[in-house]
GROMACS .gro file of C-alpha atoms in nm:
model
  316
    1MET     CA    1   3.684   3.439  -5.572
    2ALA     CA    2   3.795   3.266  -5.862
    3ARG     CA    3   3.821   2.873  -5.788
    4THR     CA    4   4.159   2.866  -5.903
    5ARG     CA    5   4.301   2.497  -5.868
    6LEU     CA    6   4.565   2.498  -5.592
    7ASP     CA    7   4.977   2.357  -5.589
    8THR     CA    8   4.944   2.140  -5.283
    9THR     CA    9   5.344   2.108  -5.365
   10VAL     CA   10   5.474   2.058  -4.998
   11PRO     CA   11   5.825   2.327  -4.978
   12ASP     CA   12   6.106   2.191  -4.776
   13LEU     CA   13   5.980   2.212  -4.367
   14GLY     CA   14   6.328   2.098  -4.280
   15GLY     CA   15   6.379   2.259  -3.921
   16ARG     CA   16   6.022   2.302  -3.841
   17LEU     CA   17   5.826   2.130  -3.543
   18ALA     CA   18   5.450   2.030  -3.681
   19VAL     CA   19   5.157   1.909  -3.414
   20VAL     CA   20   4.906   1.728  -3.585
   21THR     CA   21   4.593   1.603  -3.361
   22GLY     CA   22   4.412   1.319  -3.496
   23GLY     CA   23   4.713   1.147  -3.626
   24SER     CA   24   4.649   0.773  -3.580
   25ASP     CA   25   4.459   0.755  -3.868
   26GLY     CA   26   4.267   0.907  -4.195
   27LEU     CA   27   4.295   1.222  -4.242
   28GLY     CA   28   4.535   1.328  -3.976
   29LEU     CA   29   4.777   1.060  -4.024
   30GLY     CA   30   4.796   1.128  -4.438
   31LEU     CA   31   4.900   1.451  -4.325
   32ALA     CA   32   5.175   1.367  -4.092
   33ARG     CA   33   5.318   1.167  -4.355
   34ARG     CA   34   5.324   1.424  -4.588
   35LEU     CA   35   5.456   1.678  -4.343
   36ALA     CA   36   5.729   1.438  -4.253
   37ALA     CA   37   5.802   1.359  -4.597
   38ALA     CA   38   5.839   1.742  -4.629
   39GLY     CA   39   6.140   1.733  -4.368
   40ALA     CA   40   5.932   1.866  -4.070
   41GLU     CA   41   5.928   1.708  -3.745
   42VAL     CA   42   5.601   1.557  -3.615
   43VAL     CA   43   5.441   1.514  -3.321
   44LEU     CA   44   5.082   1.339  -3.284
   45PRO     CA   45   4.882   1.405  -2.976
   46VAL     CA   46   4.653   1.078  -2.971
   47ARG     CA   47   4.405   0.874  -2.728
   48ASN     CA   48   4.479   0.530  -2.841
   49GLU     CA   49   4.845   0.392  -2.766
   50ALA     CA   50   4.853   0.082  -2.959
   51LYS     CA   51   4.721   0.330  -3.293
   52GLY     CA   52   4.943   0.577  -3.225
   53ALA     CA   53   5.219   0.332  -3.267
   54ALA     CA   54   5.079   0.168  -3.539
   55ALA     CA   55   5.087   0.486  -3.704
   56LEU     CA   56   5.437   0.597  -3.676
   57GLU     CA   57   5.521   0.272  -3.784
   58ARG     CA   58   5.338   0.341  -4.102
   59ILE     CA   59   5.509   0.727  -4.181
   60ARG     CA   60   5.843   0.572  -4.092
   61ALA     CA   61   5.769   0.286  -4.351
   62ALA     CA   62   5.712   0.543  -4.577
   63VAL     CA   63   5.901   0.819  -4.520
   64PRO     CA   64   6.256   0.634  -4.308
   65ALA     CA   65   6.446   0.940  -4.258
   66ALA     CA   66   6.114   1.121  -4.067
   67GLU     CA   67   6.115   1.279  -3.742
   68VAL     CA   68   5.792   1.154  -3.602
   69SER     CA   69   5.681   1.083  -3.185
   70LEU     CA   70   5.400   1.053  -3.016
   71ARG     CA   71   5.240   1.232  -2.695
   72THR     CA   72   4.933   1.166  -2.526
   73LEU     CA   73   4.636   1.339  -2.561
   74ASP     CA   74   4.245   1.235  -2.496
   75LEU     CA   75   4.089   1.577  -2.628
   76ALA     CA   76   3.757   1.469  -2.419
   77SER     CA   77   3.966   1.606  -2.119
   78LEU     CA   78   4.082   1.886  -2.030
   79ASP     CA   79   4.316   1.790  -1.763
   80SER     CA   80   4.490   1.583  -2.041
   81VAL     CA   81   4.461   1.899  -2.279
   82ALA     CA   82   4.629   2.088  -2.020
   83ALA     CA   83   4.922   1.804  -1.912
   84LEU     CA   84   4.984   1.738  -2.272
   85ALA     CA   85   5.043   2.137  -2.340
   86GLY     CA   86   5.271   2.175  -2.046
   87GLY     CA   87   5.478   1.880  -2.145
   88LEU     CA   88   5.542   2.050  -2.483
   89LEU     CA   89   5.631   2.360  -2.269
   90ALA     CA   90   5.862   2.241  -2.073
   91GLU     CA   91   6.020   2.120  -2.362
   92GLY     CA   92   6.083   2.427  -2.456
   93ARG     CA   93   6.052   2.369  -2.856
   94PRO     CA   94   5.900   2.633  -3.073
   95VAL     CA   95   5.560   2.536  -3.236
   96ASP     CA   96   5.559   2.641  -3.593
   97LEU     CA   97   5.222   2.428  -3.729
   98LEU     CA   98   4.975   2.355  -3.498
   99VAL     CA   99   4.712   2.129  -3.696
  100LEU     CA  100   4.353   2.087  -3.479
  101ASN     CA  101   4.200   1.840  -3.718
  102ALA     CA  102   4.089   1.500  -3.455
  103GLY     CA  103   3.714   1.509  -3.423
  104VAL     CA  104   3.393   1.252  -3.379
  105MET     CA  105   3.138   1.239  -3.543
  106ALA     CA  106   2.732   1.235  -3.493
  107PRO     CA  107   2.755   0.977  -3.216
  108PRO     CA  108   2.347   0.852  -3.226
  109VAL     CA  109   2.298   0.900  -2.816
  110ARG     CA  110   2.421   1.225  -2.605
  111HIS     CA  111   2.748   1.138  -2.474
  112VAL     CA  112   2.976   1.407  -2.207
  113THR     CA  113   3.319   1.439  -2.211
  114SER     CA  114   3.535   1.452  -1.875
  115ASP     CA  115   3.436   1.787  -1.779
  116GLY     CA  116   3.058   1.745  -1.852
  117PHE     CA  117   3.021   1.887  -2.204
  118GLU     CA  118   2.850   1.759  -2.480
  119LEU     CA  119   3.120   1.522  -2.634
  120GLN     CA  120   3.130   1.667  -2.973
  121PHE     CA  121   3.133   2.021  -2.913
  122GLY     CA  122   3.392   1.946  -2.604
  123THR     CA  123   3.596   1.784  -2.828
  124ASN     CA  124   3.576   1.920  -3.238
  125HIS     CA  125   3.590   2.269  -3.076
  126LEU     CA  126   3.634   2.356  -2.673
  127GLY     CA  127   3.935   2.077  -2.723
  128HIS     CA  128   4.111   2.245  -2.946
  129PHE     CA  129   4.028   2.567  -2.837
  130ALA     CA  130   4.230   2.499  -2.517
  131LEU     CA  131   4.510   2.341  -2.675
  132ALA     CA  132   4.564   2.645  -2.921
  133ALA     CA  133   4.535   2.833  -2.584
  134ARG     CA  134   4.799   2.689  -2.379
  135LEU     CA  135   5.032   2.642  -2.661
  136LEU     CA  136   5.032   3.002  -2.744
  137PRO     CA  137   5.378   3.083  -2.611
  138LEU     CA  138   5.531   2.814  -2.867
  139LEU     CA  139   5.358   2.947  -3.137
  140THR     CA  140   5.474   3.290  -3.039
  141ALA     CA  141   5.831   3.203  -3.065
  142GLY     CA  142   5.748   2.967  -3.376
  143ALA     CA  143   5.606   3.338  -3.534
  144GLY     CA  144   5.946   3.487  -3.415
  145ARG     CA  145   6.077   3.172  -3.620
  146GLY     CA  146   5.932   3.292  -3.960
  147GLY     CA  147   5.606   3.252  -3.912
  148ALA     CA  148   5.379   2.988  -3.724
  149ARG     CA  149   5.022   2.886  -3.843
  150VAL     CA  150   4.734   2.733  -3.738
  151VAL     CA  151   4.458   2.538  -3.932
  152SER     CA  152   4.170   2.422  -3.839
  153HIS     CA  153   3.990   2.139  -3.967
  154THR     CA  154   3.647   2.192  -3.993
  155SER     CA  155   3.358   1.999  -4.233
  156ILE     CA  156   3.105   2.097  -4.495
  157ALA     CA  157   2.867   2.059  -4.220
  158ALA     CA  158   2.944   2.413  -4.087
  159ARG     CA  159   2.758   2.500  -4.359
  160GLN     CA  160   2.448   2.409  -4.206
  161GLY     CA  161   2.569   2.490  -3.854
  162ALA     CA  162   2.358   2.755  -3.599
  163LEU     CA  163   2.526   2.821  -3.285
  164ALA     CA  164   2.231   2.736  -2.974
  165TRP     CA  165   2.297   2.999  -2.734
  166ASP     CA  166   2.098   2.847  -2.428
  167ASP     CA  167   2.174   2.512  -2.514
  168LEU     CA  168   2.514   2.483  -2.620
  169ASP     CA  169   2.562   2.139  -2.485
  170HIS     CA  170   2.241   1.999  -2.655
  171GLU     CA  171   2.104   1.881  -2.295
  172ARG     CA  172   1.728   1.941  -2.450
  173ASN     CA  173   1.746   1.876  -2.763
  174TYR     CA  174   2.035   1.643  -2.867
  175THR     CA  175   2.024   1.551  -3.257
  176PRO     CA  176   2.336   1.388  -3.359
  177TRP     CA  177   2.419   1.604  -3.665
  178LYS     CA  178   2.272   1.928  -3.554
  179THR     CA  179   2.466   1.855  -3.298
  180TYR     CA  180   2.772   1.812  -3.525
  181ASN     CA  181   2.714   2.068  -3.739
  182GLN     CA  182   2.724   2.343  -3.472
  183SER     CA  183   3.082   2.162  -3.340
  184LYS     CA  184   3.213   2.241  -3.672
  185LEU     CA  185   3.065   2.556  -3.715
  186ALA     CA  186   3.231   2.664  -3.365
  187VAL     CA  187   3.546   2.498  -3.541
  188ALA     CA  188   3.559   2.748  -3.813
  189LEU     CA  189   3.477   3.060  -3.625
  190PHE     CA  190   3.772   2.985  -3.364
  191GLY     CA  191   4.017   3.026  -3.640
  192LEU     CA  192   3.854   3.324  -3.841
  193GLU     CA  193   3.811   3.463  -3.495
  194LEU     CA  194   4.188   3.376  -3.370
  195GLN     CA  195   4.335   3.518  -3.689
  196ARG     CA  196   4.147   3.846  -3.615
  197ARG     CA  197   4.304   3.836  -3.315
  198SER     CA  198   4.666   3.746  -3.388
  199ALA     CA  199   4.649   4.059  -3.617
  200ALA     CA  200   4.513   4.265  -3.363
  201ALA     CA  201   4.732   4.192  -3.103
  202GLY     CA  202   5.048   4.137  -3.315
  203TRP     CA  203   5.076   3.739  -3.218
  204GLY     CA  204   5.247   3.688  -3.562
  205ILE     CA  205   4.965   3.321  -3.624
  206THR     CA  206   4.847   3.324  -3.946
  207SER     CA  207   4.506   3.068  -3.883
  208GLU     CA  208   4.319   2.895  -4.202
  209ILE     CA  209   4.050   2.681  -4.261
  210ALA     CA  210   3.964   2.398  -4.479
  211HIS     CA  211   3.736   2.121  -4.442
  212PRO     CA  212   3.782   1.802  -4.702
  213GLY     CA  213   3.463   1.757  -4.860
  214LEU     CA  214   3.354   1.414  -4.866
  215THR     CA  215   3.624   1.178  -4.727
  216SER     CA  216   3.587   0.817  -4.649
  217THR     CA  217   3.785   0.777  -4.341
  218ASN     CA  218   3.704   0.551  -3.994
  219LEU     CA  219   3.549   0.890  -3.901
  220GLN     CA  220   3.209   0.735  -4.029
  221ALA     CA  221   3.211   0.449  -3.879
  222SER     CA  222   3.321   0.531  -3.477
  223GLY     CA  223   3.103   0.828  -3.412
  224PRO     CA  224   2.778   0.745  -3.540
  225GLY     CA  225   2.881   0.345  -3.480
  226MET     CA  226   2.902   0.417  -3.122
  227GLY     CA  227   2.765   0.199  -2.905
  228ARG     CA  228   2.593   0.027  -3.154
  229SER     CA  229   2.659  -0.361  -3.209
  230ARG     CA  230   2.612  -0.352  -3.585
  231PRO     CA  231   2.838  -0.067  -3.804
  232ALA     CA  232   2.591   0.255  -3.909
  233ARG     CA  233   2.426   0.271  -4.276
  234ILE     CA  234   2.684   0.603  -4.342
  235ASP     CA  235   2.974   0.418  -4.271
  236ALA     CA  236   2.886   0.160  -4.616
  237VAL     CA  237   2.709   0.446  -4.817
  238PHE     CA  238   3.033   0.606  -4.786
  239SER     CA  239   3.286   0.344  -4.862
  240GLY     CA  240   3.007   0.265  -5.156
  241LEU     CA  241   3.056   0.569  -5.315
  242ALA     CA  242   3.394   0.617  -5.289
  243ARG     CA  243   3.444   0.260  -5.442
  244LEU     CA  244   3.235   0.390  -5.755
  245GLY     CA  245   3.417   0.715  -5.744
  246LEU     CA  246   3.131   0.916  -5.679
  247PHE     CA  247   3.140   1.230  -5.446
  248VAL     CA  248   3.326   1.020  -5.216
  249GLN     CA  249   3.686   1.080  -5.190
  250GLY     CA  250   4.002   0.839  -5.007
  251VAL     CA  251   4.268   1.033  -4.799
  252ASP     CA  252   4.530   1.131  -4.996
  253ASP     CA  253   4.283   1.354  -5.196
  254GLY     CA  254   4.094   1.481  -4.924
  255LEU     CA  255   4.357   1.555  -4.691
  256ARG     CA  256   4.451   1.783  -4.990
  257PRO     CA  257   4.277   2.157  -4.815
  258ALA     CA  258   4.431   2.139  -4.521
  259LEU     CA  259   4.745   2.036  -4.691
  260TYR     CA  260   4.757   2.359  -4.881
  261ALA     CA  261   4.662   2.564  -4.548
  262ALA     CA  262   4.869   2.401  -4.371
  263THR     CA  263   5.207   2.475  -4.606
  264ALA     CA  264   5.112   2.695  -4.870
  265PRO     CA  265   5.430   3.001  -4.902
  266GLY     CA  266   5.263   3.319  -4.825
  267ALA     CA  267   4.909   3.183  -4.727
  268PRO     CA  268   4.709   3.463  -4.638
  269GLY     CA  269   4.526   3.492  -4.268
  270GLY     CA  270   4.156   3.407  -4.253
  271GLY     CA  271   4.183   3.117  -4.583
  272PHE     CA  272   3.899   2.906  -4.666
  273TYR     CA  273   4.022   2.598  -4.863
  274GLY     CA  274   3.793   2.293  -4.983
  275PRO     CA  275   3.736   2.068  -5.251
  276GLY     CA  276   3.608   2.209  -5.572
  277GLY     CA  277   3.370   1.990  -5.737
  278VAL     CA  278   2.990   1.920  -5.747
  279GLY     CA  279   2.888   2.101  -5.372
  280GLN     CA  280   3.256   2.085  -5.274
  281PHE     CA  281   3.174   1.693  -5.171
  282SER     CA  282   3.523   1.619  -5.352
  283GLY     CA  283   3.791   1.771  -5.644
  284ARG     CA  284   4.097   1.987  -5.653
  285PRO     CA  285   4.144   2.239  -5.373
  286VAL     CA  286   4.015   2.573  -5.451
  287PRO     CA  287   3.938   2.892  -5.173
  288LEU     CA  288   3.598   2.923  -5.143
  289ARG     CA  289   3.395   3.221  -4.995
  290TYR     CA  290   3.322   3.237  -4.640
  291TYR     CA  291   2.932   3.034  -4.562
  292ARG     CA  292   2.690   3.230  -4.450
  293SER     CA  293   2.703   3.101  -4.126
  294MET     CA  294   3.036   3.130  -4.054
  295ARG     CA  295   3.036   3.581  -4.172
  296ASP     CA  296   2.908   3.670  -3.851
  297GLU     CA  297   3.205   3.845  -3.575
  298ALA     CA  298   3.022   3.927  -3.323
  299ALA     CA  299   2.887   3.558  -3.268
  300ALA     CA  300   3.270   3.413  -3.317
  301ALA     CA  301   3.406   3.718  -3.091
  302ARG     CA  302   3.116   3.570  -2.829
  303LEU     CA  303   3.215   3.224  -2.881
  304TRP     CA  304   3.533   3.286  -2.805
  305GLU     CA  305   3.472   3.453  -2.484
  306VAL     CA  306   3.208   3.188  -2.402
  307SER     CA  307   3.498   2.867  -2.491
  308GLU     CA  308   3.756   3.096  -2.191
  309ARG     CA  309   3.550   3.080  -1.952
  310LEU     CA  310   3.387   2.688  -1.995
  311THR     CA  311   3.780   2.598  -2.068
  312GLY     CA  312   3.910   2.774  -1.800
  313VAL     CA  313   4.212   2.917  -2.062
  314ASP     CA  314   4.239   3.224  -2.236
  315PHE     CA  315   4.463   3.348  -2.469
  316GLY     CA  316   4.612   3.613  -2.233
   0.00000   0.00000   0.00000
């Protein structure tokens, strides 16, 4: 695939409804601001209401005419996912764009969701899987208005990911980064399988995947620092490299692959986008070849079926 630099100019999104998870800070907040500036109505499902309110004020300060609102969502709770989806279904607005962006990265010790799943697999993959499944009627309604799109925000870590089929929750062998890599591979496999199933079933949903390279956000502090009295070393490393302009980029650059995936007219389903610099760490967004770990269609189909069973939610 040619390493063509992609134009991230956002077209007019007036009349479109976008739902962006993890929009209270970092990449999600940046994406929400760009979508609102292009005229989209943006819904931000957030876990922390105070941070969500602050994010709303930041978006409105940058885009005074922004149509943006908060909803409550904890992706580590399937009941919370169901409540959010139920509320949106009751409102009945077709969803034109769903950006699955929220996540947790590499807690030093194993944590579990309220449903008993390992926190990273449960939040990064299962919570988003259940949300997309429950919102399928609104996404297919959006497709009828010109094409709904789902963007799964994965990570460069998916390249080293492997699915531990006999221990997906890493109960027996938890290591922070190995478990994170698995969760982000699961996100990517879901995005690809969603495209295949949408095409086969005629859902009219375009599914895209993007990763931000190495982008300095609070993710490096909140996950690796979970339960620690002092900031994790990785946070200082990322911040230092970002200040030097080496390998690590800021949010405005890191969001560009996902922004292209979310808004580029005519983007083909199953596209994969990320930074085009050395090691895909930073740089202008380009189309990418799938990592070897992402090419196993049988594994993606198996993960889909396992995810339906674990969450108790299917795509009907």
